[in-house]
CSV table of C-alpha atoms and ligand atoms in Angstrom, one decimal:
chain,number,residue,atom,x,y,z
K,1273,MET,CA,147.9,63.3,122.1
K,1274,GLU,CA,150.5,63.2,119.4
K,1275,ASN,CA,152.9,66.1,119.1
K,1276,LEU,CA,151.4,68.5,116.6
K,1277,GLY,CA,154.7,70.2,115.9
K,1278,SER,CA,156.3,67.0,114.7
K,1279,ARG,CA,153.3,66.1,112.6
K,1280,LEU,CA,153.6,69.4,110.9
K,1281,ALA,CA,157.3,68.9,110.4
K,1282,GLU,CA,156.6,65.6,108.8
K,1283,TYR,CA,154.0,67.1,106.6
K,1284,LEU,CA,156.5,69.7,105.5
K,1285,ASN,CA,158.9,67.0,104.2
K,1286,SER,CA,156.3,65.2,102.3
K,1287,LYS,CA,156.9,65.1,98.6
K,1288,ASN,CA,153.7,66.6,97.2
K,1289,LEU,CA,154.4,70.2,98.3
K,1290,THR,CA,155.8,72.7,95.9
K,1291,GLU,CA,159.2,74.1,96.8
K,1292,ASP,CA,157.8,77.6,97.4
K,1293,TYR,CA,155.1,76.4,99.7
K,1294,ARG,CA,157.5,74.3,101.6
K,1295,ARG,CA,159.9,77.2,102.1
K,1296,LEU,CA,157.1,79.6,103.3
K,1297,LEU,CA,155.5,77.1,105.5
K,1298,ASN,CA,158.8,76.4,107.1
K,1299,SER,CA,159.2,80.1,107.9
K,1300,ALA,CA,155.7,80.2,109.1
K,1301,LEU,CA,156.2,77.4,111.6
K,1302,ASN,CA,159.2,79.2,113.0
K,1303,ASP,CA,157.3,82.4,113.5
K,1304,PRO,CA,157.2,83.2,117.3
K,1305,ASP,CA,153.4,83.8,117.2
K,1306,VAL,CA,152.8,80.5,115.5
K,1307,GLN,CA,155.1,78.6,117.9
K,1308,ARG,CA,153.4,80.1,120.9
K,1309,PHE,CA,150.0,79.3,119.5
K,1310,LEU,CA,151.0,75.6,118.8
K,1311,LYS,CA,152.5,75.3,122.2
K,1312,GLU,CA,149.4,76.6,124.0
K,1313,ASN,CA,146.8,74.8,121.9
K,1314,SER,CA,148.3,71.6,120.5
K,1315,ASP,CA,146.2,69.3,122.6
K,1316,ARG,CA,143.0,70.9,121.4
K,1317,ILE,CA,143.7,70.4,117.7
K,1318,ASN,CA,142.7,67.4,115.6
K,1319,PRO,CA,146.1,65.8,114.7
K,1320,ASN,CA,144.6,64.3,111.5
K,1321,ALA,CA,143.8,67.6,109.9
K,1322,ILE,CA,147.4,68.5,109.3
K,1323,SER,CA,147.1,69.8,105.8
K,1324,THR,CA,144.2,72.1,106.9
K,1325,SER,CA,146.2,73.3,109.9
K,1326,ALA,CA,149.2,73.9,107.7
K,1327,ALA,CA,147.1,76.0,105.3
K,1328,SER,CA,145.8,78.1,108.1
K,1329,ILE,CA,149.2,78.7,109.5
K,1330,TYR,CA,150.4,79.7,106.1
K,1331,GLU,CA,147.5,82.1,105.6
K,1332,PHE,CA,148.1,83.6,109.0
K,1333,TYR,CA,151.8,84.1,108.4
K,1334,ASN,CA,151.2,85.6,105.0
K,1335,ASN,CA,148.6,88.1,106.2
K,1336,LYS,CA,150.6,89.0,109.2
K,1337,ARG,CA,153.5,90.1,107.0
K,1338,HIS,CA,151.6,91.7,104.1
K,1339,THR,CA,148.1,93.1,104.3
K,1340,SER,CA,146.1,92.5,101.2
K,1341,GLU,CA,143.2,94.7,99.9
K,1342,LEU,CA,140.8,92.3,101.6
K,1343,THR,CA,142.3,92.3,105.0
K,1344,ARG,CA,143.4,96.0,105.2
K,1345,GLY,CA,142.4,97.4,108.6
K,1346,TYR,CA,142.3,94.0,110.3
K,1347,TYR,CA,145.0,91.8,111.9
K,1348,PRO,CA,145.0,88.0,111.7
K,1349,LYS,CA,144.9,85.8,114.7
K,1350,LEU,CA,145.1,82.0,115.0
K,1351,ILE,CA,142.2,80.4,116.7
K,1352,VAL,CA,141.0,76.8,117.4
K,1353,ASN,CA,137.6,76.2,116.0
K,1354,ASN,CA,136.0,72.8,116.2
K,1355,HIS,CA,139.4,71.2,116.8
K,1356,ASN,CA,140.8,72.8,113.6
K,1357,ILE,CA,143.2,75.7,113.3
K,1358,GLU,CA,141.6,78.7,111.7
K,1359,VAL,CA,142.5,82.3,111.0
K,1360,ALA,CA,140.3,85.0,112.4
K,1361,TYR,CA,140.5,88.7,111.5
K,1362,TYR,CA,140.1,91.4,114.1
K,1363,PRO,CA,139.8,95.2,113.4
K,1364,ASN,CA,142.9,97.1,114.2
K,1365,GLU,CA,142.8,100.3,116.3
K,1366,ARG,CA,142.2,102.6,113.3
K,1367,THR,CA,139.4,100.5,112.0
K,1368,GLN,CA,137.9,100.3,115.5
K,1369,ASN,CA,138.0,104.1,115.8
K,1370,ARG,CA,136.4,104.4,112.4
K,1371,GLU,CA,133.6,102.1,113.4
K,1372,LYS,CA,133.0,104.0,116.5
K,1373,ARG,CA,132.9,107.2,114.6
K,1374,SER,CA,130.4,106.0,112.1
K,1375,GLN,CA,128.2,104.7,114.9
K,1376,TYR,CA,128.5,108.2,116.4
K,1377,GLU,CA,127.7,109.8,113.1
K,1378,SER,CA,124.5,107.8,112.7
K,1379,GLY,CA,123.5,108.6,116.3
K,1380,PHE,CA,124.0,112.3,116.1
K,1381,VAL,CA,122.8,113.4,112.8
K,1382,LEU,CA,123.8,116.9,111.7
K,1383,MET,CA,121.9,118.3,108.7
K,1384,ASP,CA,123.3,121.4,107.1
K,1385,MET,CA,125.3,122.3,110.2
K,1386,ALA,CA,128.9,123.4,110.6
K,1387,PRO,CA,130.8,120.2,111.5
K,1388,ASP,CA,132.6,121.9,114.4
K,1389,ILE,CA,129.3,121.6,116.3
K,1390,ARG,CA,130.3,118.0,116.9
K,1391,ARG,CA,133.0,119.2,119.3
K,1392,ALA,CA,130.7,121.4,121.3
K,1393,LYS,CA,130.9,120.5,125.0
K,1394,LEU,CA,128.7,121.6,128.0
K,1395,ASP,CA,131.9,122.0,130.0
K,1396,ASP,CA,133.0,124.8,127.7
K,1397,TYR,CA,129.6,126.5,127.7
K,1398,ASP,CA,130.0,129.4,130.2
K,1399,GLY,CA,129.9,133.1,130.5
K,1400,GLU,CA,127.6,136.0,131.3
K,1401,GLY,CA,124.0,135.5,130.2
K,1402,ARG,CA,124.3,131.8,129.7
K,1403,GLN,CA,123.9,130.4,133.2
K,1404,ASP,CA,120.2,130.0,133.0
K,1405,ALA,CA,120.4,128.2,129.7
K,1406,LEU,CA,123.1,125.9,131.0
K,1407,ALA,CA,121.2,125.0,134.1
K,1408,LYS,CA,118.1,124.3,132.1
K,1409,ALA,CA,120.1,122.2,129.6
K,1410,LEU,CA,121.4,120.1,132.5
K,1411,ASP,CA,117.9,119.8,134.0
K,1412,PHE,CA,116.6,118.6,130.7
K,1413,ILE,CA,119.3,115.9,130.4
K,1414,ASP,CA,118.8,114.7,133.9
K,1415,ASN,CA,115.0,114.5,133.6
K,1416,TYR,CA,115.1,112.9,130.2
K,1417,LEU,CA,117.4,110.2,131.3
K,1418,HIS,CA,115.8,109.5,134.7
K,1419,GLN,CA,112.1,110.2,134.4
K,1420,ASP,CA,109.4,108.4,132.5
K,1421,SER,CA,107.1,111.5,132.0
K,1422,PHE,CA,107.5,113.7,129.0
K,1423,THR,CA,110.4,116.2,129.2
K,1424,PRO,CA,109.9,119.3,127.1
K,1425,GLY,CA,113.0,120.5,125.2
K,1426,LEU,CA,114.3,124.1,125.2
K,1427,TYR,CA,113.4,127.0,123.0
K,1428,LEU,CA,116.6,129.1,123.0
K,1429,ALA,CA,115.9,132.7,122.1
K,1430,GLY,CA,118.6,135.3,121.7
K,1431,ASP,CA,120.7,137.4,119.5
K,1432,PHE,CA,122.9,136.3,116.7
K,1433,GLY,CA,126.2,134.9,118.0
K,1434,VAL,CA,125.4,134.3,121.7
K,1435,GLY,CA,126.0,130.5,121.4
K,1436,LYS,CA,122.5,129.0,120.9
K,1437,THR,CA,123.6,126.6,118.2
K,1438,TYR,CA,126.7,125.7,120.2
K,1439,LEU,CA,124.5,124.8,123.2
K,1440,LEU,CA,122.3,122.6,121.1
K,1441,GLY,CA,125.3,120.7,119.8
K,1442,ALA,CA,126.7,120.4,123.4
K,1443,ILE,CA,123.4,118.9,124.6
K,1444,ALA,CA,123.3,116.5,121.7
K,1445,ASN,CA,126.9,115.4,122.5
K,1446,GLU,CA,126.1,114.8,126.1
K,1447,LEU,CA,123.0,112.8,125.2
K,1448,PHE,CA,124.9,110.7,122.8
K,1449,LYS,CA,127.1,109.6,125.7
K,1450,HIS,CA,124.0,108.0,127.1
K,1451,ASP,CA,123.0,106.5,123.8
K,1452,VAL,CA,120.3,109.0,123.1
K,1453,HIS,CA,120.2,109.9,119.4
K,1454,THR,CA,119.7,113.5,118.3
K,1455,THR,CA,119.0,115.0,114.9
K,1456,LEU,CA,120.1,118.6,114.7
K,1457,MET,CA,119.2,120.6,111.6
K,1458,HIS,CA,119.3,124.0,110.2
K,1459,PHE,CA,115.7,124.6,109.6
K,1460,PRO,CA,115.9,127.3,106.9
K,1461,THR,CA,118.1,125.1,104.7
K,1462,PHE,CA,115.8,122.1,105.3
K,1463,ALA,CA,112.8,124.3,104.2
K,1464,VAL,CA,114.5,125.1,100.9
K,1465,GLU,CA,115.4,121.4,100.4
K,1466,MET,CA,111.8,120.5,101.0
K,1467,LYS,CA,110.6,123.0,98.4
K,1468,ASP,CA,113.1,121.5,95.9
K,1469,SER,CA,111.8,118.0,96.7
K,1470,ILE,CA,108.2,118.8,95.8
K,1471,GLY,CA,108.9,117.9,92.1
K,1472,GLN,CA,110.5,114.6,93.1
K,1473,ASN,CA,107.6,113.5,95.3
K,1474,ASN,CA,109.7,112.6,98.3
K,1475,VAL,CA,108.7,115.3,100.7
K,1476,LEU,CA,106.6,112.9,102.7
K,1477,ALA,CA,109.5,110.4,103.1
K,1478,LYS,CA,111.8,113.2,104.2
K,1479,VAL,CA,109.3,114.6,106.7
K,1480,ASN,CA,108.6,111.1,108.1
K,1481,LYS,CA,112.3,110.4,108.6
K,1482,ILE,CA,112.8,113.5,110.7
K,1483,LYS,CA,109.6,113.6,112.7
K,1484,GLY,CA,110.4,110.4,114.6
K,1485,ALA,CA,113.9,111.3,115.8
K,1486,ASP,CA,114.3,110.6,119.6
K,1487,ILE,CA,115.4,114.2,120.0
K,1488,LEU,CA,114.9,116.8,117.3
K,1489,MET,CA,116.6,120.2,117.3
K,1490,LEU,CA,115.4,122.8,114.8
K,1491,ASP,CA,118.1,125.4,114.6
K,1492,ASP,CA,117.4,129.0,113.5
K,1493,ILE,CA,113.7,128.8,113.2
K,1494,GLY,CA,112.2,132.0,111.8
K,1495,ALA,CA,115.4,133.1,110.2
K,1496,ASP,CA,113.6,133.6,106.9
K,1497,THR,CA,110.0,134.1,105.8
K,1498,MET,CA,108.2,130.8,105.6
K,1499,SER,CA,105.7,129.9,103.0
K,1500,SER,CA,102.3,128.8,104.3
K,1501,TRP,CA,103.1,125.3,102.9
K,1502,ILE,CA,106.4,125.0,104.9
K,1503,ARG,CA,104.7,126.3,108.0
K,1504,ASP,CA,101.6,124.1,107.9
K,1505,GLU,CA,102.5,121.0,105.8
K,1506,VAL,CA,106.1,120.6,106.9
K,1507,LEU,CA,106.7,122.2,110.3
K,1508,GLY,CA,103.1,121.8,111.4
K,1509,VAL,CA,103.1,118.1,110.5
K,1510,ILE,CA,106.5,117.4,112.2
K,1511,LEU,CA,105.4,119.2,115.4
K,1512,GLN,CA,102.0,117.6,115.5
K,1513,TYR,CA,103.5,114.1,115.3
K,1514,ARG,CA,106.1,114.9,118.0
K,1515,MET,CA,103.4,116.2,120.3
K,1516,GLN,CA,101.3,113.1,119.9
K,1517,GLU,CA,104.3,110.9,120.5
K,1518,ASN,CA,105.7,113.1,123.4
K,1519,LEU,CA,109.1,113.5,121.7
K,1520,PRO,CA,111.2,116.3,123.0
K,1521,THR,CA,112.0,119.0,120.5
K,1522,PHE,CA,114.5,121.9,120.7
K,1523,PHE,CA,114.4,125.2,118.9
K,1524,SER,CA,116.8,128.1,118.5
K,1525,SER,CA,115.7,131.4,117.2
K,1526,ASN,CA,116.6,135.1,117.1
K,1527,PHE,CA,113.0,135.6,118.0
K,1528,SER,CA,111.3,135.1,121.3
K,1529,MET,CA,108.2,132.8,121.2
K,1530,LYS,CA,106.0,135.9,121.0
K,1531,GLU,CA,108.0,137.4,118.1
K,1532,LEU,CA,108.0,134.1,116.3
K,1533,GLU,CA,104.2,134.0,116.5
K,1534,GLN,CA,104.0,137.4,114.8
K,1535,HIS,CA,106.6,136.3,112.2
K,1536,LEU,CA,104.7,133.1,111.4
K,1537,ALA,CA,101.4,135.1,111.1
K,1538,VAL,CA,102.5,136.7,107.9
K,1539,ASN,CA,103.3,134.4,105.0
K,1540,GLN,CA,105.7,134.8,102.1
K,1541,ARG,CA,103.1,136.7,100.1
K,1542,GLY,CA,102.4,139.1,102.9
K,1543,GLU,CA,99.0,137.7,103.8
K,1544,GLU,CA,98.0,137.6,107.5
K,1545,GLU,CA,97.2,134.2,108.9
K,1546,PRO,CA,97.1,134.6,112.7
K,1547,VAL,CA,95.1,131.5,113.4
K,1548,LYS,CA,97.6,129.3,111.6
K,1549,ALA,CA,100.5,130.9,113.5
K,1550,LYS,CA,98.8,130.3,116.8
K,1551,ARG,CA,98.3,126.6,116.0
K,1552,ILE,CA,102.0,126.2,115.3
K,1553,MET,CA,102.9,128.1,118.5
K,1554,GLU,CA,100.7,125.9,120.6
K,1555,ARG,CA,102.8,122.9,119.5
K,1556,VAL,CA,106.1,124.8,120.0
K,1557,LYS,CA,105.0,125.7,123.5
K,1558,TYR,CA,103.9,122.2,124.3
K,1559,LEU,CA,107.2,120.7,123.1
K,1560,SER,CA,109.7,123.2,124.6
K,1561,ARG,CA,110.3,125.8,127.2
K,1562,GLU,CA,111.5,129.3,126.4
K,1563,VAL,CA,115.0,130.3,127.6
K,1564,ILE,CA,116.4,133.7,126.8
K,1565,VAL,CA,120.1,133.6,126.1
K,1566,THR,CA,122.1,136.8,126.3
K,1567,GLY,CA,125.7,137.7,126.4
K,1568,GLU,CA,128.4,138.8,124.0
K,1569,ASN,CA,128.5,137.9,120.4
K,1570,ARG,CA,131.1,135.2,120.2
K,1571,ARG,CA,131.1,134.9,116.5
K,1572,PHE,CA,133.9,137.4,116.0
K,1573,LYS,CA,135.9,136.5,119.1
K,1574,LYS,CA,137.8,133.5,117.7
Y,1066,ADP,P1,124.1,131.5,117.7
Y,1066,ADP,O1,123.6,130.2,117.2
Y,1066,ADP,O2,123.5,132.0,118.9
Y,1066,ADP,O3,124.1,132.5,116.6
Y,1066,ADP,P2,126.7,130.1,117.8
Y,1066,ADP,O4,126.3,128.9,118.6
Y,1066,ADP,O5,126.8,129.9,116.3
Y,1066,ADP,O6,125.7,131.3,118.1
Y,1066,ADP,O7,128.0,130.7,118.4
Y,1066,ADP,C1,128.8,131.7,117.7
Y,1066,ADP,C2,130.2,131.3,117.6
Y,1066,ADP,O8,130.8,131.1,118.9
Y,1066,ADP,C3,130.4,129.9,117.0
Y,1066,ADP,O9,131.6,129.9,116.2
Y,1066,ADP,C4,130.6,129.0,118.1
Y,1066,ADP,O10,131.3,127.8,117.8
Y,1066,ADP,C5,131.3,129.8,119.1
Y,1066,ADP,N1,130.9,129.5,120.5
Y,1066,ADP,C6,129.8,129.6,121.1
Y,1066,ADP,N2,129.8,129.2,122.4
Y,1066,ADP,C7,131.0,128.7,122.6
Y,1066,ADP,C8,131.7,128.2,123.7
Y,1066,ADP,N3,131.2,128.0,124.9
Y,1066,ADP,N4,133.0,127.8,123.5
Y,1066,ADP,C9,133.6,128.0,122.3
Y,1066,ADP,N5,133.0,128.5,121.3
Y,1066,ADP,C10,131.8,128.9,121.4
Y,1067,MG,MG1,122.9,129.6,115.4
């Protein structure tokens, strides 16, 4: 095999190159990365495609020194493809981290939640009144990952500030490590959004998107009075689907299950609808197991 380096040098001296190109190509050929590449790969490269090879080396050298709008976030590397020299672009560390993050964000969807929930960790979840909830959370994760049968989620009931939402976030984070995707949403805000969507005719699309999440967590259920429509056509439809499909669902509430049933039995207009409330609660009880969380209010501790 002919010496590629000398062919390139010969090419460099040919008359039909502009002075600028010749100068830059000369610097490119003296670049240590280029030299190393040529040394390691010269017997794999087609010696007749010198002008193409030169153009790739030139491109590599230029992009190595100045990133352009197009190649920002990537670094160039010379490769041999089909006996020709080509430039490939690889994501740099920052770009890789960003890609990882966006994968993470699509796998752990937070709707109307404080973003610091993303940092919640089971390792940090401790303290008086929380041991039972922690043990059940760990059981859930273990069963969900290792058993084929349906694993009910948890219904975390307890006072304001005891860390219910934090625990939901920590469970979602742990599951994400095992590639299980969770949607965690603040239910009262979602209900208001749904009401606003009625006029835009996209309630169904929004409900459909949520109801099929691998793991769904409805935070702060019962925090405000629900209209019959939200209770039956939104919450009821989501829970019915999840029950049919055996999809684990978590809840957090300031109410116990029993209190939530009473709460749901009275609609926004003050009318009593105990049968409707019972139907919702049957689904809640199928999909989750109640855990009472106690302990200090951590909200003002920070
Ligand atoms: P709840 O949902 O029960 O009202 P939160 O989960 O919102 O309570 O917790 C109240 C506050 O305490 C939040 O700011 C939360 O981030 C913080 N918190 C709760 N548990 C922990 C923990 N184990 N480590 C650090 N901060 C916590
Ligand atoms: Mg909360």
